[in-house]
Amino acid sequence: MDAFYAAVEQAAKPSLRGKPVIVGGLGPRGVVATASYEARVFGVHSAMPMAQARRLCPNAAYLTPRFGLYRRVSEVVMRLLRELSPLVEPLSLDEAFVDLQAGGAEGDMGRWSAGTAREAGERLRRDIRAATGLSGSVGLAGSKMLAKIASEQAKPDGLLVIPPGTERALLAPMPVRTLPGVGPATAQALRRAGIATVGETAEAGEAELVRLLGRAHGGALYAMARGIDDRPVVAERDAKSVSVEDTFDTDLTDRARIRAEVARLADRCVARLRAAGRSGRTVVVKVRSYDFSTLTRSETLRGPTDDPAVVREAAARLVEGVDTTAGVRLLGVGVSGLADFTQEDLFAQTGARAAGSSGTVRPPSPDPPMAADGPGRGGRGAEAVRRWLPGLDVRHARYGPGWVQGSGLGRVTVRFERPGSPPGRVRTFVVDDPELESSEPLPPWDGQDSEPATRPNVMSSSEAGGPAPGTPSP
């Protein structure tokens, strides 16, 4: 998907279409999650510190991520991919590998040319746009590595086919970091040997690459430089864990605040666990200190649970054993050892409940609905109850649905519009206006609350030309 988070925001907020949009953590330590193509013109890119992005593109719309909405849109796209083939390997919310050949009817294997593969990819792009209003880019090739490279070359809103036999010519001029597994250290080692491009990597030969990088890494790199990648597309596996974490605008040192944050994170983690219909038996706490050093602590229960009180208390016990006096930058709570059932004997799991109260925290009040689900959140507690974060959804008793443009000095500015509407009017209210409340996001498909059919215009395999060998990476 093209600039996925930012594209969802532009589709859902008519006034932002065609304008620079930057999504990410908005606090002093926030980073860019996604920048729209209009913002990328100014040099903004993902993983950039938000403060630097603001200097490069001060007139952009800076928005809090709405991950729940992004997941909902992602599910629509992934269902379209599974219509093509049972072998779909998601890499993230906005990217996946699909083995098209696995989706062919019996007797169809080996029929598909680059032309019929292109037809399947173009149909997929049309269906994605019809179902979500968003654009995606497709790479078609005979391996995962090449399909990934092709999809990047096709962006934005394009399609690229790499026909068999053309792989090495396409790869040769590309920087060596184009290849999977080549990071800064490997690139530097190759650069010292006078190797800068993929073509030069292939010309160096396997023996030289093994000498420079070791047998496993050097051998694999030599194969990829020649366009060889035998990794199969692996269908989506069950998640091994569920976790949530927050980075704070200022380091936390107050123990009571840390306990409350851990309890709140535990509740959010259990909410995700229950939404997935799972339970777990190992509770994990993650603590990142002011100096970026990170440690984890875990406790395995006697059986799987989805009880928020059980997870809260286990997380509280774990964090009590961590020295946080120097300041905490990030906290996380996770549950692993997932199962499809829940242990009934909850009291037996948490015998420590009766052993004393030092590790037990009182269940916190729920997150204020205006709070973001993502990095850079910071300040919580009573002072955050009426904190309106830019980009989040609201509803006014008189003016209807809208979204927060900004807030400060006791005021909140809201633009009243919805997907499919013309750009809306802006109004300002006091932050505690009783007629203004947070609301659930409206999906980008024409402002309808229900999800669209995943394939608006069904075509038979004979009409579409059928699936083709290769692997698209939308």
Short mmCIF file of C-alpha atoms in Angstrom, two decimals:
data_model
loop_
_atom_site.label_atom_id
_atom_site.label_comp_id
_atom_site.label_asym_id
_atom_site.label_seq_id
_atom_site.Cartn_x
_atom_site.Cartn_y
_atom_site.Cartn_z
CA MET A 1 0.00 0.00 0.00
CA ASP A 2 1.24 3.51 -0.80
CA ALA A 3 2.08 5.70 2.24
CA PHE A 4 -0.55 3.64 4.03
CA TYR A 5 -1.26 5.46 7.32
CA ALA A 6 -1.10 8.89 5.69
CA ALA A 7 -3.22 7.70 2.75
CA VAL A 8 -5.92 6.41 5.11
CA GLU A 9 -5.96 9.79 6.85
CA GLN A 10 -6.24 11.67 3.56
CA ALA A 11 -9.08 9.42 2.40
CA ALA A 12 -10.93 9.84 5.69
CA LYS A 13 -10.33 13.61 5.96
CA PRO A 14 -11.34 15.36 2.72
CA SER A 15 -9.61 18.62 3.63
CA LEU A 16 -6.21 16.84 3.68
CA ARG A 17 -6.32 15.34 0.21
CA GLY A 18 -3.38 16.51 -1.88
CA LYS A 19 -1.69 18.11 1.15
CA PRO A 20 1.34 16.99 3.18
CA VAL A 21 0.29 14.66 6.01
CA ILE A 22 2.64 13.20 8.61
CA VAL A 23 1.51 10.48 11.03
CA GLY A 24 3.44 9.50 14.15
CA GLY A 25 4.23 10.30 17.75
CA LEU A 26 3.62 13.98 18.37
CA GLY A 27 5.58 14.36 21.60
CA PRO A 28 9.18 15.59 21.88
CA ARG A 29 10.44 12.05 21.34
CA GLY A 30 7.98 11.08 18.65
CA VAL A 31 9.05 9.64 15.31
CA VAL A 32 7.41 9.64 11.89
CA ALA A 33 5.42 6.48 11.19
CA THR A 34 4.40 7.47 7.65
CA ALA A 35 4.62 10.60 5.53
CA SER A 36 2.40 11.27 2.53
CA TYR A 37 4.08 11.71 -0.83
CA GLU A 38 3.36 15.44 -0.62
CA ALA A 39 5.44 15.54 2.59
CA ARG A 40 8.22 13.37 1.16
CA VAL A 41 8.98 16.12 -1.35
CA PHE A 42 10.35 18.09 1.62
CA GLY A 43 12.63 15.23 2.70
CA VAL A 44 10.38 13.76 5.40
CA HIS A 45 10.51 9.96 5.73
CA SER A 46 9.49 7.24 8.16
CA ALA A 47 11.57 6.74 11.33
CA MET A 48 12.67 10.41 11.20
CA PRO A 49 12.43 12.28 14.53
CA MET A 50 9.21 14.28 14.52
CA ALA A 51 11.06 17.44 15.54
CA GLN A 52 13.18 17.21 12.37
CA ALA A 53 10.08 16.60 10.26
CA ARG A 54 8.48 19.76 11.66
CA ARG A 55 11.53 21.77 10.67
CA LEU A 56 11.52 20.37 7.13
CA CYS A 57 7.77 20.63 6.57
CA PRO A 58 6.21 23.03 9.09
CA ASN A 59 2.92 23.39 7.19
CA ALA A 60 2.03 19.69 7.13
CA ALA A 61 -0.85 18.18 9.07
CA TYR A 62 0.67 16.27 12.00
CA LEU A 63 -1.66 13.51 13.17
CA THR A 64 -1.82 10.91 15.92
CA PRO A 65 -1.92 7.33 14.55
CA ARG A 66 -5.29 5.54 14.53
CA PHE A 67 -4.06 1.95 14.46
CA GLY A 68 -7.49 0.44 15.00
CA LEU A 69 -8.69 2.00 11.74
CA TYR A 70 -5.51 1.02 9.89
CA ARG A 71 -5.99 -2.60 10.96
CA ARG A 72 -9.58 -2.52 9.74
CA VAL A 73 -8.55 -1.27 6.29
CA SER A 74 -5.68 -3.77 6.22
CA GLU A 75 -8.10 -6.64 6.82
CA VAL A 76 -10.07 -5.63 3.72
CA VAL A 77 -6.90 -5.66 1.60
CA MET A 78 -5.69 -8.98 3.03
CA ARG A 79 -9.03 -10.59 2.22
CA LEU A 80 -8.60 -9.52 -1.40
CA LEU A 81 -5.17 -11.13 -1.45
CA ARG A 82 -6.56 -14.38 -0.04
CA GLU A 83 -9.04 -14.47 -2.89
CA LEU A 84 -6.04 -14.77 -5.20
CA SER A 85 -4.26 -17.52 -3.29
CA PRO A 86 -4.28 -19.38 0.03
CA LEU A 87 -0.58 -18.60 0.41
CA VAL A 88 -0.46 -15.02 1.75
CA GLU A 89 2.44 -13.94 3.95
CA PRO A 90 1.79 -10.54 5.60
CA LEU A 91 4.89 -8.52 6.39
CA SER A 92 3.00 -5.71 8.11
CA LEU A 93 -0.40 -4.03 7.97
CA ASP A 94 0.34 -2.66 4.52
CA GLU A 95 2.47 -5.25 2.75
CA ALA A 96 2.32 -8.96 1.93
CA PHE A 97 3.69 -11.66 -0.34
CA VAL A 98 1.25 -13.77 -2.35
CA ASP A 99 2.13 -16.99 -4.15
CA LEU A 100 -0.16 -16.72 -7.17
CA GLN A 101 0.74 -20.12 -8.53
CA ALA A 102 -0.67 -21.74 -5.38
CA GLY A 103 -4.02 -20.17 -6.25
CA GLY A 104 -4.27 -21.79 -9.68
CA ALA A 105 -6.89 -24.40 -10.45
CA GLU A 106 -5.73 -27.97 -10.95
CA GLY A 107 -4.16 -28.30 -14.38
CA ASP A 108 -3.47 -24.58 -14.69
CA MET A 109 0.10 -24.63 -13.36
CA GLY A 110 2.71 -23.33 -15.76
CA ARG A 111 0.27 -21.59 -18.13
CA TRP A 112 0.77 -18.06 -17.01
CA SER A 113 2.93 -15.61 -18.89
CA ALA A 114 4.14 -12.17 -17.86
CA GLY A 115 1.06 -10.81 -19.62
CA THR A 116 -1.46 -12.84 -17.65
CA ALA A 117 0.45 -12.11 -14.45
CA ARG A 118 0.15 -8.41 -15.23
CA GLU A 119 -3.61 -8.80 -15.76
CA ALA A 120 -3.96 -10.40 -12.30
CA GLY A 121 -1.92 -7.62 -10.72
CA GLU A 122 -3.86 -4.84 -12.42
CA ARG A 123 -7.14 -6.42 -11.38
CA LEU A 124 -5.88 -6.58 -7.79
CA ARG A 125 -4.98 -2.87 -7.85
CA ARG A 126 -8.43 -1.97 -9.19
CA ASP A 127 -10.15 -4.08 -6.56
CA ILE A 128 -8.11 -2.52 -3.74
CA ARG A 129 -9.00 0.98 -4.89
CA ALA A 130 -12.68 0.10 -5.30
CA ALA A 131 -12.86 -1.52 -1.87
CA THR A 132 -10.84 1.01 0.15
CA GLY A 133 -10.41 4.16 -1.94
CA LEU A 134 -6.63 3.73 -1.60
CA SER A 135 -3.84 2.89 -4.00
CA GLY A 136 -1.42 0.01 -3.82
CA SER A 137 1.65 -0.93 -5.83
CA VAL A 138 2.29 -4.46 -7.08
CA GLY A 139 5.53 -6.22 -7.94
CA LEU A 140 5.33 -9.51 -9.86
CA ALA A 141 8.32 -11.82 -10.13
CA GLY A 142 9.47 -15.36 -9.64
CA SER A 143 10.79 -14.84 -6.08
CA LYS A 144 10.04 -12.91 -2.93
CA MET A 145 13.14 -10.74 -3.15
CA LEU A 146 12.44 -9.67 -6.72
CA ALA A 147 8.73 -9.07 -6.08
CA LYS A 148 9.62 -6.84 -3.14
CA ILE A 149 12.10 -4.87 -5.24
CA ALA A 150 9.59 -4.59 -8.07
CA SER A 151 6.87 -3.24 -5.80
CA GLU A 152 9.25 -0.58 -4.46
CA GLN A 153 10.21 0.39 -8.00
CA ALA A 154 6.53 0.61 -8.94
CA LYS A 155 5.58 3.07 -6.20
CA PRO A 156 3.42 5.02 -6.03
CA ASP A 157 0.29 3.48 -7.55
CA GLY A 158 2.03 1.31 -10.10
CA LEU A 159 2.84 -2.22 -11.19
CA LEU A 160 6.11 -3.75 -12.35
CA VAL A 161 6.64 -7.24 -13.76
CA ILE A 162 10.12 -8.78 -13.79
CA PRO A 163 9.98 -11.45 -16.52
CA PRO A 164 12.19 -14.53 -16.11
CA GLY A 165 15.65 -13.98 -17.55
CA THR A 166 15.72 -10.21 -16.93
CA GLU A 167 16.53 -10.32 -13.22
CA ARG A 168 20.28 -9.73 -13.32
CA ALA A 169 20.05 -6.83 -15.78
CA LEU A 170 17.50 -5.12 -13.53
CA LEU A 171 19.50 -5.68 -10.34
CA ALA A 172 22.98 -4.85 -11.63
CA PRO A 173 22.94 -1.02 -11.27
CA MET A 174 21.10 -1.01 -7.93
CA PRO A 175 22.92 -0.19 -4.66
CA VAL A 176 23.97 -3.31 -2.78
CA ARG A 177 21.72 -2.30 0.14
CA THR A 178 18.77 -3.12 -2.10
CA LEU A 179 19.38 -6.78 -1.28
CA PRO A 180 17.73 -8.30 1.82
CA GLY A 181 20.06 -8.66 4.79
CA VAL A 182 22.48 -5.95 3.70
CA GLY A 183 22.60 -3.36 6.45
CA PRO A 184 25.08 -0.58 7.18
CA ALA A 185 27.81 -2.91 8.51
CA THR A 186 27.68 -5.29 5.55
CA ALA A 187 27.51 -2.39 3.09
CA GLN A 188 30.58 -0.82 4.69
CA ALA A 189 32.54 -4.09 4.50
CA LEU A 190 31.68 -4.41 0.82
CA ARG A 191 32.44 -0.76 0.14
CA ARG A 192 35.95 -1.18 1.59
CA ALA A 193 36.44 -3.96 -0.96
CA GLY A 194 35.28 -1.69 -3.78
CA ILE A 195 31.82 -3.26 -4.08
CA ALA A 196 28.94 -0.77 -4.24
CA THR A 197 26.30 -2.20 -6.61
CA VAL A 198 24.47 -5.49 -6.95
CA GLY A 199 26.25 -6.14 -10.25
CA GLU A 200 29.65 -5.66 -8.62
CA THR A 201 28.58 -8.05 -5.87
CA ALA A 202 27.78 -10.77 -8.39
CA GLU A 203 31.05 -10.12 -10.26
CA ALA A 204 33.08 -10.42 -7.04
CA GLY A 205 32.27 -14.11 -6.90
CA GLU A 206 31.18 -16.39 -4.10
CA ALA A 207 34.69 -17.05 -2.75
CA GLU A 208 35.40 -13.35 -2.27
CA LEU A 209 32.06 -12.69 -0.59
CA VAL A 210 32.57 -15.66 1.74
CA ARG A 211 36.02 -14.30 2.63
CA LEU A 212 34.57 -10.87 3.39
CA LEU A 213 31.34 -11.87 5.14
CA GLY A 214 31.56 -15.49 6.21
CA ARG A 215 30.21 -18.64 4.60
CA ALA A 216 26.51 -18.31 5.39
CA HIS A 217 26.11 -14.58 4.74
CA GLY A 218 28.50 -14.44 1.81
CA GLY A 219 26.95 -17.44 0.07
CA ALA A 220 23.41 -16.12 0.50
CA LEU A 221 24.40 -12.68 -0.75
CA TYR A 222 26.06 -14.14 -3.86
CA ALA A 223 22.86 -16.01 -4.72
CA MET A 224 20.65 -12.94 -4.24
CA ALA A 225 23.00 -10.75 -6.30
CA ARG A 226 22.34 -13.15 -9.19
CA GLY A 227 18.59 -12.88 -8.63
CA ILE A 228 18.25 -16.26 -6.89
CA ASP A 229 15.91 -16.44 -3.88
CA ASP A 230 14.35 -19.80 -3.03
CA ARG A 231 12.47 -18.70 0.09
CA PRO A 232 8.86 -19.92 -0.07
CA VAL A 233 5.82 -17.80 0.67
CA VAL A 234 4.67 -18.94 4.11
CA ALA A 235 1.00 -18.52 4.98
CA GLU A 236 0.16 -16.31 7.93
CA ARG A 237 1.02 -17.95 11.23
CA ASP A 238 -0.77 -17.48 14.52
CA ALA A 239 0.70 -14.70 16.62
CA LYS A 240 3.07 -15.96 19.30
CA SER A 241 2.39 -13.04 21.62
CA VAL A 242 0.29 -9.93 22.15
CA SER A 243 1.85 -6.76 23.53
CA VAL A 244 1.48 -3.01 23.88
CA GLU A 245 4.00 -0.34 24.80
CA ASP A 246 4.24 3.43 25.23
CA THR A 247 7.11 5.89 24.94
CA PHE A 248 6.71 8.88 27.26
CA ASP A 249 7.35 12.53 26.51
CA THR A 250 9.32 12.89 29.75
CA ASP A 251 11.09 10.21 31.74
CA LEU A 252 8.99 8.67 34.51
CA THR A 253 10.53 8.48 37.97
CA ASP A 254 7.50 8.42 40.26
CA ARG A 255 6.83 4.81 41.30
CA ALA A 256 3.09 5.34 41.69
CA ARG A 257 2.89 6.72 38.16
CA ILE A 258 4.91 3.79 36.82
CA ARG A 259 2.62 1.29 38.55
CA ALA A 260 -0.45 3.01 37.13
CA GLU A 261 1.04 3.02 33.62
CA VAL A 262 1.87 -0.69 33.84
CA ALA A 263 -1.67 -1.46 35.01
CA ARG A 264 -3.15 0.57 32.16
CA LEU A 265 -0.91 -1.18 29.62
CA ALA A 266 -1.91 -4.55 31.05
CA ASP A 267 -5.58 -3.70 30.52
CA ARG A 268 -4.92 -2.66 26.92
CA CYS A 269 -2.93 -5.83 26.31
CA VAL A 270 -5.76 -8.01 27.62
CA ALA A 271 -8.25 -6.11 25.47
CA ARG A 272 -6.20 -7.05 22.38
CA LEU A 273 -5.85 -10.60 23.65
CA ARG A 274 -9.61 -10.96 24.01
CA ALA A 275 -10.26 -9.32 20.64
CA ALA A 276 -8.12 -12.07 19.11
CA GLY A 277 -10.04 -14.74 21.02
CA ARG A 278 -6.88 -15.92 22.78
CA SER A 279 -5.45 -16.32 26.27
CA GLY A 280 -1.86 -16.60 27.49
CA ARG A 281 0.18 -17.95 30.34
CA THR A 282 3.37 -15.83 30.34
CA VAL A 283 3.25 -12.14 31.28
CA VAL A 284 6.17 -9.98 30.12
CA VAL A 285 7.11 -6.46 31.19
CA LYS A 286 9.50 -4.31 29.15
CA VAL A 287 11.30 -1.30 30.65
CA ARG A 288 13.53 1.08 28.65
CA SER A 289 15.56 3.50 30.73
CA TYR A 290 16.55 7.08 30.04
CA ASP A 291 19.84 5.87 28.46
CA PHE A 292 17.99 3.50 26.05
CA SER A 293 19.09 0.39 27.94
CA THR A 294 16.21 -2.10 27.86
CA LEU A 295 15.34 -5.05 30.05
CA THR A 296 12.45 -7.50 30.17
CA ARG A 297 11.02 -9.53 33.04
CA SER A 298 8.56 -12.41 32.67
CA GLU A 299 6.39 -14.60 34.87
CA THR A 300 4.70 -17.81 33.76
CA LEU A 301 1.30 -18.53 35.30
CA ARG A 302 -0.08 -21.95 36.09
CA GLY A 303 -2.40 -21.80 33.11
CA PRO A 304 -3.53 -19.49 30.28
CA THR A 305 -5.75 -16.56 31.21
CA ASP A 306 -7.45 -13.52 29.72
CA ASP A 307 -8.36 -12.05 33.10
CA PRO A 308 -7.19 -8.41 33.27
CA ALA A 309 -6.77 -8.59 37.05
CA VAL A 310 -4.42 -11.56 36.73
CA VAL A 311 -2.29 -9.87 34.07
CA ARG A 312 -2.26 -6.56 35.97
CA GLU A 313 -1.05 -8.18 39.16
CA ALA A 314 1.64 -10.25 37.42
CA ALA A 315 2.89 -7.16 35.59
CA ALA A 316 2.90 -5.20 38.85
CA ARG A 317 5.02 -7.85 40.56
CA LEU A 318 7.48 -7.83 37.68
CA VAL A 319 7.95 -4.07 37.58
CA GLU A 320 8.47 -3.95 41.34
CA GLY A 321 11.74 -5.79 40.81
CA VAL A 322 13.10 -3.20 38.38
CA ASP A 323 15.12 -0.17 39.46
CA THR A 324 13.45 2.83 37.84
CA THR A 325 14.98 5.62 39.92
CA ALA A 326 17.04 7.01 37.01
CA GLY A 327 13.97 7.45 34.81
CA VAL A 328 11.87 5.33 32.46
CA ARG A 329 11.51 6.24 28.81
CA LEU A 330 9.30 3.34 27.67
CA LEU A 331 7.07 0.72 29.30
CA GLY A 332 5.49 -2.33 27.71
CA VAL A 333 3.34 -5.25 28.79
CA GLY A 334 2.89 -8.44 26.78
CA VAL A 335 1.38 -11.89 27.03
CA SER A 336 2.91 -14.95 25.33
CA GLY A 337 2.35 -18.68 25.44
CA LEU A 338 -0.98 -18.13 23.70
CA ALA A 339 -3.83 -20.63 23.78
CA ASP A 340 -7.41 -20.88 22.56
CA PHE A 341 -8.80 -21.62 26.01
CA THR A 342 -8.76 -20.00 29.45
CA GLN A 343 -7.63 -21.58 32.70
CA GLU A 344 -10.61 -21.65 35.06
CA ASP A 345 -8.60 -21.82 38.30
CA LEU A 346 -7.64 -18.16 38.29
CA PHE A 347 -7.08 -18.02 42.04
CA ALA A 348 -4.54 -20.81 41.77
CA GLN A 349 -2.65 -18.84 39.15
CA THR A 350 -2.26 -15.83 41.35
CA GLY A 351 -1.52 -17.19 44.79
CA ALA A 352 0.59 -14.11 45.31
CA ARG A 353 -2.62 -12.08 45.57
CA ALA A 354 -3.07 -13.17 49.15
CA ALA A 355 0.62 -13.00 49.99
CA GLY A 356 0.63 -9.22 50.28
CA SER A 357 -0.45 -6.05 48.57
CA SER A 358 2.92 -4.52 47.69
CA GLY A 359 2.80 -5.89 44.16
CA THR A 360 -0.85 -5.22 43.51
CA VAL A 361 -2.17 -2.09 41.92
CA ARG A 362 -5.74 -0.95 41.88
CA PRO A 363 -7.32 -1.27 38.43
CA PRO A 364 -6.89 2.08 36.73
CA SER A 365 -9.61 4.08 35.13
CA PRO A 366 -9.81 3.40 31.38
CA ASP A 367 -7.69 5.39 28.97
CA PRO A 368 -9.34 8.66 28.09
CA PRO A 369 -10.93 8.09 24.70
CA MET A 370 -8.93 10.93 23.23
CA ALA A 371 -5.64 9.15 23.95
CA ALA A 372 -3.63 7.76 21.07
CA ASP A 373 -2.72 4.10 20.65
CA GLY A 374 0.86 4.50 19.65
CA PRO A 375 4.31 5.92 20.38
CA GLY A 376 5.02 9.32 21.87
CA ARG A 377 1.92 9.40 24.03
CA GLY A 378 3.26 10.62 27.31
CA GLY A 379 1.23 12.32 30.03
CA ARG A 380 -1.58 10.28 31.57
CA GLY A 381 -3.81 10.57 34.57
CA ALA A 382 -6.32 13.22 35.51
CA GLU A 383 -4.54 15.93 33.60
CA ALA A 384 -5.07 14.00 30.33
CA VAL A 385 -8.80 13.46 30.67
CA ARG A 386 -9.61 16.35 28.28
CA ARG A 387 -6.50 16.14 26.15
CA TRP A 388 -7.56 16.26 22.51
CA LEU A 389 -4.86 14.88 20.20
CA PRO A 390 -4.63 16.06 16.56
CA GLY A 391 -6.24 13.69 14.09
CA LEU A 392 -8.49 11.80 16.48
CA ASP A 393 -12.22 11.49 15.95
CA VAL A 394 -14.90 13.47 17.76
CA ARG A 395 -18.61 14.08 17.54
CA HIS A 396 -20.51 17.20 18.52
CA ALA A 397 -24.15 17.06 19.54
CA ARG A 398 -25.05 19.83 17.06
CA TYR A 399 -22.40 19.63 14.33
CA GLY A 400 -21.91 15.88 13.99
CA PRO A 401 -18.66 13.99 13.26
CA GLY A 402 -15.29 15.65 12.87
CA TRP A 403 -11.66 15.42 13.86
CA VAL A 404 -9.31 17.39 16.09
CA GLN A 405 -7.10 19.86 14.25
CA GLY A 406 -5.39 21.10 17.39
CA SER A 407 -5.80 22.22 20.97
CA GLY A 408 -4.23 24.53 23.51
CA LEU A 409 -4.94 27.35 25.94
CA GLY A 410 -8.15 25.66 27.01
CA ARG A 411 -9.53 25.45 23.46
CA VAL A 412 -9.91 22.65 20.93
CA THR A 413 -10.30 23.21 17.18
CA VAL A 414 -12.37 20.71 15.23
CA ARG A 415 -12.93 20.32 11.50
CA PHE A 416 -16.37 18.87 10.83
CA GLU A 417 -16.24 16.55 7.85
CA ARG A 418 -16.43 12.87 7.10
CA PRO A 419 -15.20 10.51 4.37
CA GLY A 420 -16.91 11.28 1.09
CA SER A 421 -18.00 14.78 2.13
CA PRO A 422 -16.61 18.09 0.84
CA PRO A 423 -13.93 19.73 3.02
CA GLY A 424 -15.66 20.80 6.21
CA ARG A 425 -15.87 23.89 8.37
CA VAL A 426 -13.63 24.55 11.36
CA ARG A 427 -15.03 25.46 14.78
CA THR A 428 -13.40 26.07 18.14
CA PHE A 429 -14.72 25.01 21.56
CA VAL A 430 -13.61 25.03 25.16
CA VAL A 431 -11.90 21.74 25.95
CA ASP A 432 -14.62 20.68 28.39
CA ASP A 433 -17.55 21.48 26.12
CA PRO A 434 -20.21 18.97 27.27
CA GLU A 435 -21.54 18.57 23.71
CA LEU A 436 -18.15 17.42 22.37
CA GLU A 437 -17.06 13.82 22.81
CA SER A 438 -14.63 11.36 21.30
CA SER A 439 -15.99 8.87 18.78
CA GLU A 440 -15.07 5.81 16.79
CA PRO A 441 -13.24 6.37 13.47
CA LEU A 442 -15.28 6.41 10.28
CA PRO A 443 -13.71 4.15 7.62
CA PRO A 444 -12.52 5.77 4.38
CA TRP A 445 -14.92 3.91 2.07
CA ASP A 446 -17.42 6.66 1.25
CA GLY A 447 -18.14 7.35 4.90
CA GLN A 448 -20.14 4.13 5.36
CA ASP A 449 -19.88 2.38 8.70
CA SER A 450 -20.10 -1.10 7.19
CA GLU A 451 -17.24 -2.63 5.26
CA PRO A 452 -17.48 -2.92 1.47
CA ALA A 453 -17.56 -6.15 -0.43
CA THR A 454 -13.94 -7.15 -0.91
CA ARG A 455 -14.33 -7.76 -4.63
CA PRO A 456 -16.74 -5.19 -6.11
CA ASN A 457 -16.60 -6.59 -9.65
CA VAL A 458 -16.26 -10.34 -9.57
CA MET A 459 -14.53 -11.86 -12.59
CA SER A 460 -14.24 -15.51 -13.46
CA SER A 461 -10.77 -17.00 -13.77
CA SER A 462 -11.28 -17.33 -17.52
CA GLU A 463 -12.15 -13.64 -17.84
CA ALA A 464 -9.21 -12.56 -15.70
CA GLY A 465 -6.73 -14.87 -17.33
CA GLY A 466 -6.28 -16.84 -14.12
CA PRO A 467 -3.49 -16.62 -11.58
CA ALA A 468 0.07 -16.53 -12.72
CA PRO A 469 3.41 -17.74 -11.45
CA GLY A 470 5.23 -15.18 -9.35
CA THR A 471 4.72 -13.29 -6.18
CA PRO A 472 3.01 -9.89 -5.95
CA SER A 473 3.96 -7.66 -3.07
CA PRO A 474 1.22 -5.02 -2.74
#
